[in-house]
Structures are given as structure tokens and as C-alpha cells.
Amino acid sequence: MDFFFQAARAYEQENPKVAVDLYGDPRIADKVRVRVLEGSFPDITNAGLNYWALIRTGDVMPLDEVLEQPNWEGDSTWRDSFMPGALDRYAWEGHTYGIPFLYSIYAVWYNKGMFEEQGWEPPETWDEFLALCKKMKDAQIPSGYYNLEYFSKSGTPRPKTLVEYNGLSDTYKDLPADAATQVYPLSFQGQYHGYAQGLIDSAFYYQAGLDRYLAQKNLEPGSFENPEFIKSLSLVQELATQYFEPGCMGHSHTMSQQRFFNGKTAMIPCGSWLKSEMLGKIPDGFRLGAFNLPHLPGKGDPTAVYTSTSYYFAFNKAEHSQEGLDFLRFMTSRAQAGKFCKMRDIIAAVKGSAEGNVTDDMLDVLEIANRARTSYGAAPGEGYPEFDQYWSDARFGILTGEITPDQAAKDLEDGAKQVLARAADPDQITMRHRWEPGVLLGLLGLAVVFTLVTTVRRWLAARRETRGSIEAKRLGLSWLSVAIFVGPALVLYSVFVVIPSARSFWWSTQRWDGLTDMTYVGLQHFKRLLFESDPFWIALKNNLFIMLVIPLFVIPLSLFLATCISRGLKGSTLFRIVFFFPNILGAVAATLLWMHLYEPNGGPVNRVLIFLTNGLHLAPLLKLAGIESFEGFAWLSQEHLYWALVPMSIWGACGFNMLLYLAAMESIPHDLYEAAEIDGASAWRQFWTITLPLIWDVLSISIVFSIIGGMKAFEGIWLLTNQRPTTETHVIGTRMVQAMFNEFNVGEATAIAVLLFLMVFFGTAATMRLMRRETVEY
């Protein structure tokens, strides 16, 4: 926010009658969305909203008139002061609606010192790019070669190849363990596999030209199943499977970028925000270079750049939108945009703003931007947000080699047809699932009936027991007393929980994007989810895995630990603290910790597994399981994610369940165990006949917690997939959030929430009834 505050104060000095009130935080989109819904629009915002819905309703102001006015310097129109193509994203029906500021160019960054030392030249075409990658891989340069700080201090000669390094391994014993790995051609942000979209799009653009590129973004028939696009996918698949660093599909964006800066790889595809994002983490003396995405022969302009831009919008109903636009005109002046470039070492969308204001590391990107005659990226218009999931699935399959380019193109073509058909006729439902909805609804119905019947029976039994009880009548409370004690809490709970929940039931019967008017569609969303939606059923399957498989490990281990501690194991107090510690961290912190442990290249988990594999000679067994080695094994890649959750869940849940069982065990009278020992019962027999029956109620509660936790799973999956799960890794919670905030389908998202509520509520109620044991008083 520093730059924006400084720009606001500078504007106020030039316009003393105007005060600029700036506000920003990580949740700004949610706050602005509420203001839009209540009609109190801000003057200017760049919060992440579905602006196309607001453009259609006339709430967003067209900016053509002000763009034709002079820019702040007065040497051109405001429109002409922006970089080529920067205004295109929000152009619609002859009008322009967004003002660009940050200008991101997607390029391939490289280690300039490494290139100069090895005599490598930046490539221009795909053939040159792949040939360079092969040369890098064949060179087998040890990554320790670029640990310049170590060699400058030790005076030890630098090994030029892995063979030379391994022959003198004792000499380099002080180097990090991963120094013996080779320098790979490319790092890649595998957990954010959307970084590969620029490579795919650029290859297709250069072959097919801008018109067909934009036609593909609008899902026109034949845009995917064609030779040019299949070749684009083939090139990216070859690059990913042959030349990406092993294990990169388990790397976060910052992890992969740090490995690039640490000399583990020679190049990385990334936007022009790379250096800005990694400020403070770049080794001294590291020199960055960049080259444009490689081109192919075809109809595209070889100088074109693949860009994305952040936009600001003004609202027709805002009180001071004209003043806000004047502030934007000031902020996008060359002087102010130049300050932004200098502060963040990044490029702005204003022509001439970066010259003299960025470091030498950014000069290559600046040259790419200045040389470009045009740009491409997101297509103008609203597009089809729900198609993003099809892209995500196909892209991940291409990068991992799980599907062929032909199959990916076919899947995308079929997905485009489905999305277009749904857009043309939102009420049409294609029956893809028949028996699954029957089973789910049948089980849910049985749970409802069983819960109601057992509840009524227990209520009637309780009434019979208390009907003639004088003591019960004497202790009874009047309705006034009940209202005084319970009323305030009931009112608060109703206002903040019950009423919003009831409204969500109503929203689930509406077609709504969260900003414009609702349309009543009845049970349409429920029908689509149950009978048509593949992602819903895949997500439910993953929830069942978490709900059923993980407790098979957690509950027995928790019982074992609790039993050991209850029998006076030495150091039991320490064990209680150690096992409960993960619950203190919280889900998010624990997930971030495991992301470090699962780091593919040199992470603790893989190191231990490699040691055990080598020590116990388990390599043949690994090959039978389809695993070549744990070196660079990406546990957090989405194809391995759910089994990676098992040790995470054991570590995170065992302590809590152990304490539950331990508290119950310690309440059991000790004389029962003494009597059993006198009768000759073994410890195993005592556990089954005394311990387990007497902690049964607590065990039931922990099973119910497991059911609730499994069905409500969200944070771990959302974080480990970096908010971009493939269809195969979604759970109900992530699918709901995606429908709400990525696809702007509030009605479907609340329908998912309603189904989740019904499954959790009646599923847990029925489970508790089934596991309840009747008590008999003598």
C-alpha cells in the first residue's frame, strides 16, 4: 500500500480541495462485494469481483470519454499512454471499462551468469528452446557448482560435471546434500500448474494467429481438436516430462523460484513479478535475464507478448467517480507509475514509466515489452469461468504425462460443448448418474427416518419416566425463567446462525451470481448436482476417503497410545504434550509445516525414505508399486495427494483422540482391573471386556468427529492444491468455494452447502443413535 498512499498524498497537494480515502486488505473483495450488494458503491476499486455482471447491468462506468482526454502530462490522450493491448481485456460492445496499472509479461527467466559461463544463448524458437534444454540436461552440471559462496571461502576447485563431483565427494563433504544433484533446465511451480498456461497459449497463438486464439477462448467449435493446438500440447508435454526438475509438481511457486535462484536450475517460466515477489531472497551477485516465450512458424506476431494486467473500475452510482478517475489519471502518469516501478522493480502498464526506474535484472523484460507490436492473453469479454476446471484438468494431465495431447484436446473440446450447451439452456440437465443419487437419497432418507423415530421414542420414554415424579415437578422451571436464561443466547444464535442458514436454503433455489438479481429455479441446482455433475460425485468420493480410510489409522493408534499411557508408561506426561502439540498449531500452520516436510528435493520425508530404501534394499518393491525412487518424489502433487494426507492426519488427529480416550480410561474404577487380574484375565482381555465397553460413549463421539471432519474437509486440500484442485482432488468444500468465488454461481454453491449440511447432520445423528448403548438401572 505504500506507493498508493504516497500517490494519494501527492495528488492532494496538487488538488487541495480533494481528499483521497484509500483502503486495502487481503479480504477487500469480500468487503467491496457487500457494498455493491447494498448499493453503496466505492468511487474506484480494483477488488476481485465479477465485473462483467456489473458491466451488463450498467453499474460499471464506460471510460471512452475520459480516455480520449489528455493524459496527466498532456502529451497524448490517456488511451494512448498505455502499453499495446493493455486496455483490451475489458473492452465490450465498443466501450472500454477498465484502467490498467500493473503490467505482467510472461517470459522465461534465466541465470545470466550460468548462461555466460556455459556459452548458452537465449533461444527464440521452440526448436532452439528444446535443443538448449537437451544440451543443459546432457551437460550434467552439479548444482553444487553454483554454490559460489562456498567455493570462494574454501578455495576448492569447482567440479564441472557430476562424474567429477562424485569422484571427489570427500573434498566437497561440506556442501549441502543436494549439491550432488544436477542442474536441471527448468524449475516449475507445479502446485500452481496454471503457470503452464502461458506456454500452451503462446505456442497456439504463434501457429494459429490472434483470431483463432480468441475464438478458442470463446469456446468456438473446433478450437481445441485441431493440429495446431495438439502440437502446442505436445511441445509443452515434452518440455515438462523431459526437462522440468524432478519433483517440481510438488513445488509451490516460491519454492520453485527459490531453487532457481539457488542455482538448482538454469531457467524458470514466470511473470515479470518474479523479482518483486522474491525480493530479499535472491543471492548476492545473481544476475537475471529473460527471453520472450519461444515462437513457432505461423500467423502470430513473433514480437507479441503474453500479458496480464490489473484493472481499476469506476461506478455510475458512486458519488465521486469523476474525482476518482482524475486520481487514476494522476496515478497512471509516467512520474507516478515510474515511482511504482522503482519501488517494486516491476513494469507498469504506462508507456515510458519503467525506463530508468528498474534494475538491470529487469532490462531484458523491458526490452521485450518495448519491442512488442501487440499482446495477447485473456480474451475480451466475460468468457466462461466454469471452463477453467476443464483447463485445469487437461493442463495437469499434460504436465504429468497422464494423458496424451490428443486426449487432452478431445476432453477440452467436449468440455467446451457442455459449457456452451449449459450457457444456451441453463435449465437442461443431462442424466449422467442414476444409481448414485438413488443410493445417496435412500441412505439419507433412512438416516432421517431412523433419527426421527429414535428421537420420538426416547422423548416418549422420558415423558413416561417423569410423568408421576414429584421430585421432577418440584425442580421444574417456569416458562419465564427459561426465557430469561435461554432467551438471549437463543436470539443471538438465531440472528447469526439460524436465519443466515435458512436464507442459504432459499438461495439454493435461485440462479444468482452474487451481484445481480436472483431468478427462481426451484430444485434445479440439486438435480444438476445429483444427476449430471461428475465433479460433485468425485468430490464426495474423496470426502468418503477422508472420512473412512483415515480413521482406520487414527482411531486404533490413538487407542493404543491412550492405553499405554493409562497403564503408567514412563514419561506419560511428556507423551501427552508431544502428541497433543499438533492441535495447538491449527490446521493452516500444520499444513504449511507438512509442505516443508514433503519437499520433493531434499525434504525430511524423502530423505528418510531414501535412507530406508537403500539400507533395507527395498528398490525392487518400490518398482512393483510403480515408484522408481523417492529422490524428487512429489508427495503433494495432486495424483499422490490423498495418500500423503494419511500421515498428516495421523500426526494431527491422534493427540486429540488420545486425550479423549485417556480421560475416559482414567475415570474407570481401578478395582475392576484388580478383580480381572485376580481372575487371571490378560491385559488384552481386560481391554476388550472392561476398557472398551466403558469408554464406548467417548469412542462414539470420536467416530462422529471423524465423520464431521471428513465431510467438512477443506483447509488442507485448498492449501495443498494452492486453490486450484483438479476435478480428481476436489472435496465438497473446495467444490463449493470454487462454484461460489471462481464461477460466480451462488445458487449452485449454496445447494452444495445444503446437501453437505443434510449429510453431516443426519449422518452424525444416525451414527450416534446406532452406537448408543442402553443403560439399565438396578
CSV table of N, CA and C in Angstrom, one decimal, residues 39-175:
chain,number,residue,atom,x,y,z
A,39,GLY,N,-25.6,-1.4,-2.6
A,39,GLY,CA,-25.8,-0.2,-3.4
A,39,GLY,C,-24.9,0.9,-3.0
A,40,SER,N,-24.0,0.8,-2.1
A,40,SER,CA,-23.1,1.9,-1.7
A,40,SER,C,-21.8,1.7,-2.3
A,41,PHE,N,-21.7,2.0,-3.6
A,41,PHE,CA,-20.5,1.7,-4.4
A,41,PHE,C,-19.3,2.6,-4.0
A,42,PRO,N,-18.1,2.0,-4.0
A,42,PRO,CA,-16.9,2.9,-3.9
A,42,PRO,C,-16.7,3.7,-5.2
A,43,ASP,N,-16.0,4.7,-5.1
A,43,ASP,CA,-15.7,5.5,-6.3
A,43,ASP,C,-14.8,4.8,-7.3
A,44,ILE,N,-13.8,4.2,-6.8
A,44,ILE,CA,-12.8,3.4,-7.6
A,44,ILE,C,-12.4,2.2,-6.9
A,45,THR,N,-12.3,1.1,-7.6
A,45,THR,CA,-11.8,-0.2,-6.9
A,45,THR,C,-11.1,-1.1,-7.9
A,46,ASN,N,-10.2,-1.9,-7.4
A,46,ASN,CA,-9.6,-3.0,-8.2
A,46,ASN,C,-9.8,-4.3,-7.5
A,47,ALA,N,-10.8,-4.4,-6.6
A,47,ALA,CA,-11.1,-5.6,-5.9
A,47,ALA,C,-11.5,-6.7,-6.8
A,48,GLY,N,-11.2,-7.9,-6.5
A,48,GLY,CA,-11.5,-9.0,-7.4
A,48,GLY,C,-13.0,-9.4,-7.4
A,49,LEU,N,-13.8,-8.8,-8.3
A,49,LEU,CA,-15.2,-9.1,-8.4
A,49,LEU,C,-15.5,-9.6,-9.8
A,50,ASN,N,-16.7,-10.0,-10.0
A,50,ASN,CA,-17.2,-10.4,-11.3
A,50,ASN,C,-17.7,-9.1,-12.0
A,51,TYR,N,-16.8,-8.4,-12.6
A,51,TYR,CA,-17.1,-7.1,-13.1
A,51,TYR,C,-18.0,-7.2,-14.4
A,52,TRP,N,-17.9,-8.3,-15.0
A,52,TRP,CA,-18.8,-8.5,-16.2
A,52,TRP,C,-20.2,-8.5,-15.9
A,53,ALA,N,-20.6,-9.0,-14.8
A,53,ALA,CA,-22.0,-8.9,-14.4
A,53,ALA,C,-22.4,-7.5,-14.1
A,54,LEU,N,-21.5,-6.7,-13.5
A,54,LEU,CA,-21.8,-5.3,-13.3
A,54,LEU,C,-21.8,-4.4,-14.5
A,55,ILE,N,-20.9,-4.8,-15.5
A,55,ILE,CA,-20.9,-4.1,-16.8
A,55,ILE,C,-22.3,-4.4,-17.5
A,56,ARG,N,-22.8,-5.6,-17.5
A,56,ARG,CA,-24.0,-5.9,-18.1
A,56,ARG,C,-25.2,-5.1,-17.5
A,57,THR,N,-25.2,-4.9,-16.2
A,57,THR,CA,-26.3,-4.2,-15.5
A,57,THR,C,-26.1,-2.7,-15.6
A,58,GLY,N,-25.0,-2.2,-16.2
A,58,GLY,CA,-24.8,-0.8,-16.3
A,58,GLY,C,-24.2,-0.1,-15.0
A,59,ASP,N,-23.7,-0.9,-14.1
A,59,ASP,CA,-23.2,-0.3,-12.8
A,59,ASP,C,-21.8,0.2,-13.0
A,60,VAL,N,-21.0,-0.5,-13.9
A,60,VAL,CA,-19.6,0.0,-14.2
A,60,VAL,C,-19.7,1.0,-15.3
A,61,MET,N,-18.9,2.1,-15.0
A,61,MET,CA,-18.9,3.3,-16.0
A,61,MET,C,-18.1,3.0,-17.2
A,62,PRO,N,-18.6,3.2,-18.4
A,62,PRO,CA,-17.7,3.2,-19.6
A,62,PRO,C,-16.8,4.4,-19.6
A,63,LEU,N,-15.5,4.2,-20.0
A,63,LEU,CA,-14.5,5.2,-19.8
A,63,LEU,C,-14.0,5.8,-21.1
A,64,ASP,N,-14.7,5.6,-22.2
A,64,ASP,CA,-14.3,6.1,-23.5
A,64,ASP,C,-14.1,7.6,-23.5
A,65,GLU,N,-15.0,8.3,-22.9
A,65,GLU,CA,-14.9,9.8,-23.0
A,65,GLU,C,-13.6,10.3,-22.3
A,66,VAL,N,-13.4,9.8,-21.0
A,66,VAL,CA,-12.2,10.2,-20.3
A,66,VAL,C,-10.9,9.7,-20.9
A,67,LEU,N,-10.9,8.6,-21.6
A,67,LEU,CA,-9.7,8.0,-22.2
A,67,LEU,C,-9.3,8.9,-23.4
A,68,GLU,N,-10.2,9.6,-24.0
A,68,GLU,CA,-9.9,10.4,-25.1
A,68,GLU,C,-9.4,11.8,-24.7
A,69,GLN,N,-9.4,12.1,-23.4
A,69,GLN,CA,-8.9,13.3,-22.9
A,69,GLN,C,-7.4,13.2,-22.7
A,70,PRO,N,-6.7,14.3,-22.5
A,70,PRO,CA,-5.2,14.3,-22.4
A,70,PRO,C,-4.8,13.5,-21.2
A,71,ASN,N,-3.6,12.8,-21.3
A,71,ASN,CA,-3.1,12.2,-20.1
A,71,ASN,C,-2.6,13.2,-19.2
A,72,TRP,N,-2.0,12.8,-18.0
A,72,TRP,CA,-1.6,13.8,-17.0
A,72,TRP,C,-0.5,14.8,-17.5
A,73,GLU,N,0.4,14.2,-18.3
A,73,GLU,CA,1.4,15.1,-18.8
A,73,GLU,C,0.9,16.0,-20.0
A,74,GLY,N,-0.2,15.6,-20.6
A,74,GLY,CA,-0.7,16.4,-21.7
A,74,GLY,C,-0.1,16.2,-23.0
A,75,ASP,N,0.8,15.2,-23.2
A,75,ASP,CA,1.5,15.0,-24.5
A,75,ASP,C,0.8,13.9,-25.3
A,76,SER,N,-0.3,13.3,-24.9
A,76,SER,CA,-1.0,12.3,-25.7
A,76,SER,C,-2.4,12.1,-25.0
A,77,THR,N,-3.3,11.4,-25.7
A,77,THR,CA,-4.5,11.0,-25.0
A,77,THR,C,-4.2,10.0,-23.9
A,78,TRP,N,-5.1,10.0,-22.9
A,78,TRP,CA,-4.9,9.0,-21.9
A,78,TRP,C,-4.9,7.6,-22.4
A,79,ARG,N,-5.8,7.3,-23.4
A,79,ARG,CA,-5.8,6.0,-24.0
A,79,ARG,C,-4.5,5.6,-24.6
A,80,ASP,N,-3.8,6.5,-25.3
A,80,ASP,CA,-2.6,6.2,-26.0
A,80,ASP,C,-1.4,6.1,-25.1
A,81,SER,N,-1.6,6.4,-23.8
A,81,SER,CA,-0.4,6.4,-22.8
A,81,SER,C,-0.2,5.0,-22.3
A,82,PHE,N,-1.1,4.0,-22.6
A,82,PHE,CA,-0.9,2.7,-22.1
A,82,PHE,C,-0.2,1.8,-23.1
A,83,MET,N,0.4,0.7,-22.6
A,83,MET,CA,1.1,-0.3,-23.4
A,83,MET,C,0.1,-1.0,-24.4
A,84,PRO,N,0.7,-1.5,-25.5
A,84,PRO,CA,-0.2,-2.1,-26.5
A,84,PRO,C,-1.0,-3.3,-25.9
A,85,GLY,N,-2.3,-3.2,-26.2
A,85,GLY,CA,-3.3,-4.2,-25.8
A,85,GLY,C,-3.7,-4.2,-24.4
A,86,ALA,N,-3.2,-3.2,-23.6
A,86,ALA,CA,-3.4,-3.2,-22.1
A,86,ALA,C,-4.9,-2.9,-21.8
A,87,LEU,N,-5.6,-2.2,-22.7
A,87,LEU,CA,-7.0,-1.8,-22.5
A,87,LEU,C,-8.0,-2.8,-23.0
A,88,ASP,N,-7.5,-3.9,-23.7
A,88,ASP,CA,-8.4,-4.8,-24.5
A,88,ASP,C,-9.2,-5.7,-23.6
A,89,ARG,N,-8.7,-6.1,-22.4
A,89,ARG,CA,-9.4,-7.1,-21.6
A,89,ARG,C,-10.8,-6.7,-21.3
A,90,TYR,N,-11.0,-5.4,-20.9
A,90,TYR,CA,-12.4,-5.0,-20.5
A,90,TYR,C,-13.0,-4.1,-21.6
A,91,ALA,N,-12.8,-4.5,-22.8
A,91,ALA,CA,-13.5,-3.8,-24.0
A,91,ALA,C,-14.7,-4.6,-24.4
A,92,TRP,N,-15.9,-4.0,-24.5
A,92,TRP,CA,-17.1,-4.7,-24.8
A,92,TRP,C,-18.1,-3.8,-25.5
A,93,GLU,N,-18.6,-4.3,-26.6
A,93,GLU,CA,-19.5,-3.6,-27.4
A,93,GLU,C,-19.1,-2.2,-27.7
A,94,GLY,N,-17.8,-2.0,-28.0
A,94,GLY,CA,-17.3,-0.7,-28.5
A,94,GLY,C,-17.0,0.2,-27.3
A,95,HIS,N,-17.0,-0.2,-26.1
A,95,HIS,CA,-16.7,0.6,-24.9
A,95,HIS,C,-15.6,0.0,-24.1
A,96,THR,N,-14.8,0.8,-23.4
A,96,THR,CA,-13.7,0.4,-22.5
A,96,THR,C,-14.1,0.6,-21.1
A,97,TYR,N,-13.9,-0.4,-20.2
A,97,TYR,CA,-14.4,-0.2,-18.8
A,97,TYR,C,-13.3,-0.3,-17.8
A,98,GLY,N,-12.1,-0.7,-18.1
A,98,GLY,CA,-11.1,-0.9,-17.1
A,98,GLY,C,-9.8,-0.1,-17.3
A,99,ILE,N,-9.2,0.5,-16.3
A,99,ILE,CA,-8.0,1.2,-16.4
A,99,ILE,C,-6.8,0.3,-15.9
A,100,PRO,N,-5.9,0.0,-16.8
A,100,PRO,CA,-4.8,-0.9,-16.3
A,100,PRO,C,-3.7,-0.2,-15.5
A,101,PHE,N,-3.0,-1.0,-14.7
A,101,PHE,CA,-1.9,-0.4,-14.0
A,101,PHE,C,-0.7,-1.3,-14.0
A,102,LEU,N,-0.7,-2.4,-13.2
A,102,LEU,CA,0.4,-3.4,-13.2
A,102,LEU,C,0.4,-4.1,-14.5
A,103,TYR,N,1.5,-4.2,-15.1
A,103,TYR,CA,1.6,-4.9,-16.5
A,103,TYR,C,2.6,-6.1,-16.3
A,104,SER,N,2.0,-7.3,-16.4
A,104,SER,CA,2.8,-8.5,-16.2
A,104,SER,C,3.0,-9.2,-17.5
A,105,ILE,N,4.3,-9.4,-17.8
A,105,ILE,CA,4.7,-10.1,-19.0
A,105,ILE,C,5.2,-11.5,-18.7
A,106,TYR,N,4.6,-12.5,-19.3
A,106,TYR,CA,5.1,-13.9,-19.0
A,106,TYR,C,6.3,-14.2,-19.9
A,107,ALA,N,7.4,-14.6,-19.3
A,107,ALA,CA,8.6,-14.8,-20.1
A,107,ALA,C,9.3,-16.0,-19.5
A,108,VAL,N,10.4,-16.4,-20.1
A,108,VAL,CA,11.3,-17.4,-19.5
A,108,VAL,C,12.5,-16.7,-18.9
A,109,TRP,N,12.7,-16.8,-17.6
A,109,TRP,CA,13.8,-16.2,-16.9
A,109,TRP,C,15.0,-17.1,-16.9
A,110,TYR,N,16.2,-16.6,-16.9
A,110,TYR,CA,17.4,-17.5,-16.9
A,110,TYR,C,18.5,-16.9,-16.0
A,111,ASN,N,19.3,-17.8,-15.6
A,111,ASN,CA,20.5,-17.4,-14.8
A,111,ASN,C,21.6,-16.9,-15.8
A,112,LYS,N,21.7,-15.6,-15.8
A,112,LYS,CA,22.6,-14.9,-16.8
A,112,LYS,C,24.0,-15.4,-16.6
A,113,GLY,N,24.5,-15.4,-15.4
A,113,GLY,CA,25.9,-15.9,-15.1
A,113,GLY,C,26.1,-17.3,-15.6
A,114,MET,N,25.2,-18.2,-15.3
A,114,MET,CA,25.3,-19.6,-15.8
A,114,MET,C,25.3,-19.6,-17.3
A,115,PHE,N,24.5,-18.9,-18.0
A,115,PHE,CA,24.4,-18.9,-19.4
A,115,PHE,C,25.8,-18.4,-20.0
A,116,GLU,N,26.3,-17.3,-19.4
A,116,GLU,CA,27.6,-16.8,-20.0
A,116,GLU,C,28.7,-17.8,-19.7
A,117,GLU,N,28.7,-18.4,-18.6
A,117,GLU,CA,29.8,-19.3,-18.2
A,117,GLU,C,29.8,-20.6,-19.1
A,118,GLN,N,28.6,-21.0,-19.5
A,118,GLN,CA,28.5,-22.3,-20.2
A,118,GLN,C,28.4,-22.0,-21.7
A,119,GLY,N,28.3,-20.7,-22.1
A,119,GLY,CA,28.2,-20.4,-23.5
A,119,GLY,C,26.9,-20.6,-24.2
A,120,TRP,N,25.8,-20.6,-23.4
A,120,TRP,CA,24.5,-20.8,-23.9
A,120,TRP,C,23.9,-19.5,-24.4
A,121,GLU,N,23.1,-19.6,-25.4
A,121,GLU,CA,22.4,-18.4,-26.0
A,121,GLU,C,20.9,-18.5,-25.7
A,122,PRO,N,20.2,-17.4,-25.4
A,122,PRO,CA,18.8,-17.4,-25.2
A,122,PRO,C,18.1,-17.8,-26.5
A,123,PRO,N,17.2,-18.8,-26.5
A,123,PRO,CA,16.6,-19.3,-27.8
A,123,PRO,C,15.4,-18.3,-28.2
A,124,GLU,N,15.0,-18.5,-29.4
A,124,GLU,CA,13.9,-17.7,-29.9
A,124,GLU,C,12.7,-18.6,-30.4
A,125,THR,N,13.0,-19.8,-30.9
A,125,THR,CA,12.0,-20.7,-31.4
A,125,THR,C,11.9,-21.9,-30.5
A,126,TRP,N,10.8,-22.7,-30.6
A,126,TRP,CA,10.6,-23.9,-29.8
A,126,TRP,C,11.7,-24.9,-30.1
A,127,ASP,N,12.1,-25.0,-31.4
A,127,ASP,CA,13.2,-26.0,-31.7
A,127,ASP,C,14.5,-25.6,-31.0
A,128,GLU,N,14.8,-24.3,-31.0
A,128,GLU,CA,16.0,-23.9,-30.3
A,128,GLU,C,15.9,-24.1,-28.8
A,129,PHE,N,14.7,-23.8,-28.2
A,129,PHE,CA,14.4,-24.0,-26.8
A,129,PHE,C,14.6,-25.4,-26.4
A,130,LEU,N,14.0,-26.4,-27.1
A,130,LEU,CA,14.1,-27.8,-26.7
A,130,LEU,C,15.5,-28.3,-26.9
A,131,ALA,N,16.2,-27.8,-27.9
A,131,ALA,CA,17.6,-28.2,-28.1
A,131,ALA,C,18.5,-27.7,-27.0
A,132,LEU,N,18.3,-26.5,-26.5
A,132,LEU,CA,19.0,-25.9,-25.4
A,132,LEU,C,18.8,-26.7,-24.1
A,133,CYS,N,17.5,-27.1,-23.9
A,133,CYS,CA,17.2,-27.9,-22.7
A,133,CYS,C,17.9,-29.2,-22.7
A,134,LYS,N,18.0,-29.8,-23.9
A,134,LYS,CA,18.7,-31.1,-24.0
A,134,LYS,C,20.1,-30.9,-23.7
A,135,LYS,N,20.7,-29.9,-24.2
A,135,LYS,CA,22.2,-29.6,-24.0
A,135,LYS,C,22.4,-29.4,-22.5
A,136,MET,N,21.5,-28.7,-21.8
A,136,MET,CA,21.7,-28.5,-20.4
A,136,MET,C,21.6,-29.8,-19.6
A,137,LYS,N,20.6,-30.6,-20.0
A,137,LYS,CA,20.4,-31.8,-19.3
A,137,LYS,C,21.6,-32.8,-19.5
A,138,ASP,N,22.1,-32.8,-20.7
A,138,ASP,CA,23.2,-33.7,-21.0
A,138,ASP,C,24.5,-33.3,-20.4
A,139,ALA,N,24.6,-32.0,-20.1
A,139,ALA,CA,25.9,-31.5,-19.5
A,139,ALA,C,26.1,-32.0,-18.1
A,140,GLN,N,25.0,-32.3,-17.4
A,140,GLN,CA,25.1,-32.9,-16.0
A,140,GLN,C,26.0,-32.1,-15.1
A,141,ILE,N,25.7,-30.8,-15.1
A,141,ILE,CA,26.4,-29.9,-14.2
A,141,ILE,C,25.9,-30.1,-12.8
A,142,PRO,N,26.8,-30.4,-11.8
A,142,PRO,CA,26.3,-30.5,-10.4
A,142,PRO,C,25.8,-29.1,-9.8
A,143,SER,N,24.7,-29.2,-9.1
A,143,SER,CA,24.2,-27.9,-8.6
A,143,SER,C,25.1,-27.3,-7.6
A,144,GLY,N,26.0,-28.1,-7.0
A,144,GLY,CA,27.0,-27.5,-6.1
A,144,GLY,C,28.0,-26.6,-6.8
A,145,TYR,N,28.1,-26.8,-8.1
A,145,TYR,CA,29.0,-25.9,-8.9
A,145,TYR,C,28.7,-24.5,-8.7
A,146,TYR,N,27.4,-24.2,-8.5
A,146,TYR,CA,27.0,-22.8,-8.4
A,146,TYR,C,26.8,-22.3,-6.9
A,147,ASN,N,27.3,-23.1,-6.0
A,147,ASN,CA,27.4,-22.6,-4.6
A,147,ASN,C,28.7,-21.7,-4.5
A,148,LEU,N,28.6,-20.5,-5.1
A,148,LEU,CA,29.8,-19.7,-5.2
A,148,LEU,C,30.4,-19.2,-3.9
A,149,GLU,N,29.5,-19.0,-2.9
A,149,GLU,CA,29.9,-18.6,-1.6
A,149,GLU,C,30.9,-19.6,-0.9
A,150,TYR,N,30.5,-20.9,-1.1
A,150,TYR,CA,31.3,-22.0,-0.5
A,150,TYR,C,32.7,-22.0,-1.2
A,151,PHE,N,32.7,-22.0,-2.5
A,151,PHE,CA,34.0,-22.1,-3.2
A,151,PHE,C,34.9,-20.9,-3.0
A,152,SER,N,34.3,-19.7,-2.9
A,152,SER,CA,35.1,-18.5,-2.7
A,152,SER,C,35.8,-18.6,-1.3
A,153,LYS,N,35.1,-19.2,-0.3
A,153,LYS,CA,35.7,-19.2,1.0
A,153,LYS,C,36.7,-20.4,1.2
A,154,SER,N,36.4,-21.5,0.6
A,154,SER,CA,37.2,-22.7,0.8
A,154,SER,C,38.4,-22.8,-0.2
A,155,GLY,N,38.3,-22.1,-1.3
A,155,GLY,CA,39.4,-22.1,-2.3
A,155,GLY,C,39.4,-23.5,-3.1
A,156,THR,N,38.4,-24.3,-2.9
A,156,THR,CA,38.3,-25.6,-3.5
A,156,THR,C,37.9,-25.5,-5.0
A,157,PRO,N,38.6,-26.2,-5.9
A,157,PRO,CA,38.2,-26.1,-7.3
A,157,PRO,C,36.8,-26.6,-7.5
A,158,ARG,N,36.1,-25.9,-8.5
A,158,ARG,CA,34.7,-26.2,-8.7
A,158,ARG,C,34.5,-27.4,-9.7
A,159,PRO,N,33.8,-28.5,-9.3
A,159,PRO,CA,33.6,-29.6,-10.2
A,159,PRO,C,32.6,-29.2,-11.4
A,160,LYS,N,33.0,-29.6,-12.6
A,160,LYS,CA,32.2,-29.2,-13.7
A,160,LYS,C,31.1,-30.2,-14.1
A,161,THR,N,31.3,-31.4,-13.7
A,161,THR,CA,30.3,-32.5,-14.0
A,161,THR,C,30.0,-33.3,-12.8
A,162,LEU,N,28.9,-34.1,-12.9
A,162,LEU,CA,28.5,-35.0,-11.8
A,162,LEU,C,29.6,-36.0,-11.6
A,163,VAL,N,30.2,-36.5,-12.7
A,163,VAL,CA,31.2,-37.5,-12.6
A,163,VAL,C,32.4,-37.0,-11.8
A,164,GLU,N,32.8,-35.8,-12.1
A,164,GLU,CA,33.9,-35.2,-11.4
A,164,GLU,C,33.6,-34.9,-9.9
A,165,TYR,N,32.3,-34.5,-9.7
A,165,TYR,CA,31.9,-34.3,-8.3
A,165,TYR,C,31.9,-35.6,-7.5
A,166,ASN,N,31.3,-36.6,-8.0
A,166,ASN,CA,31.2,-37.9,-7.3
A,166,ASN,C,32.6,-38.5,-7.1
A,167,GLY,N,33.5,-38.3,-8.0
A,167,GLY,CA,34.9,-38.8,-7.8
A,167,GLY,C,35.7,-38.1,-6.7
A,168,LEU,N,35.2,-36.9,-6.4
A,168,LEU,CA,35.9,-36.1,-5.3
A,168,LEU,C,34.9,-35.7,-4.2
A,169,SER,N,34.0,-36.7,-3.9
A,169,SER,CA,32.9,-36.3,-3.0
A,169,SER,C,33.4,-36.0,-1.6
A,170,ASP,N,34.5,-36.6,-1.2
A,170,ASP,CA,35.1,-36.3,0.1
A,170,ASP,C,35.5,-34.9,0.2
A,171,THR,N,36.0,-34.4,-0.9
A,171,THR,CA,36.5,-33.0,-1.0
A,171,THR,C,35.4,-32.0,-0.7
A,172,TYR,N,34.2,-32.4,-1.2
A,172,TYR,CA,33.0,-31.5,-1.1
A,172,TYR,C,32.0,-31.9,0.0
A,173,LYS,N,32.5,-32.5,1.0
A,173,LYS,CA,31.6,-33.0,2.0
A,173,LYS,C,30.9,-31.9,2.8
A,174,ASP,N,31.4,-30.7,2.8
A,174,ASP,CA,30.8,-29.6,3.5
A,174,ASP,C,29.6,-28.9,2.7
A,175,LEU,N,29.5,-29.3,1.4
A,175,LEU,CA,28.4,-28.8,0.6
A,175,LEU,C,27.1,-29.4,1.0
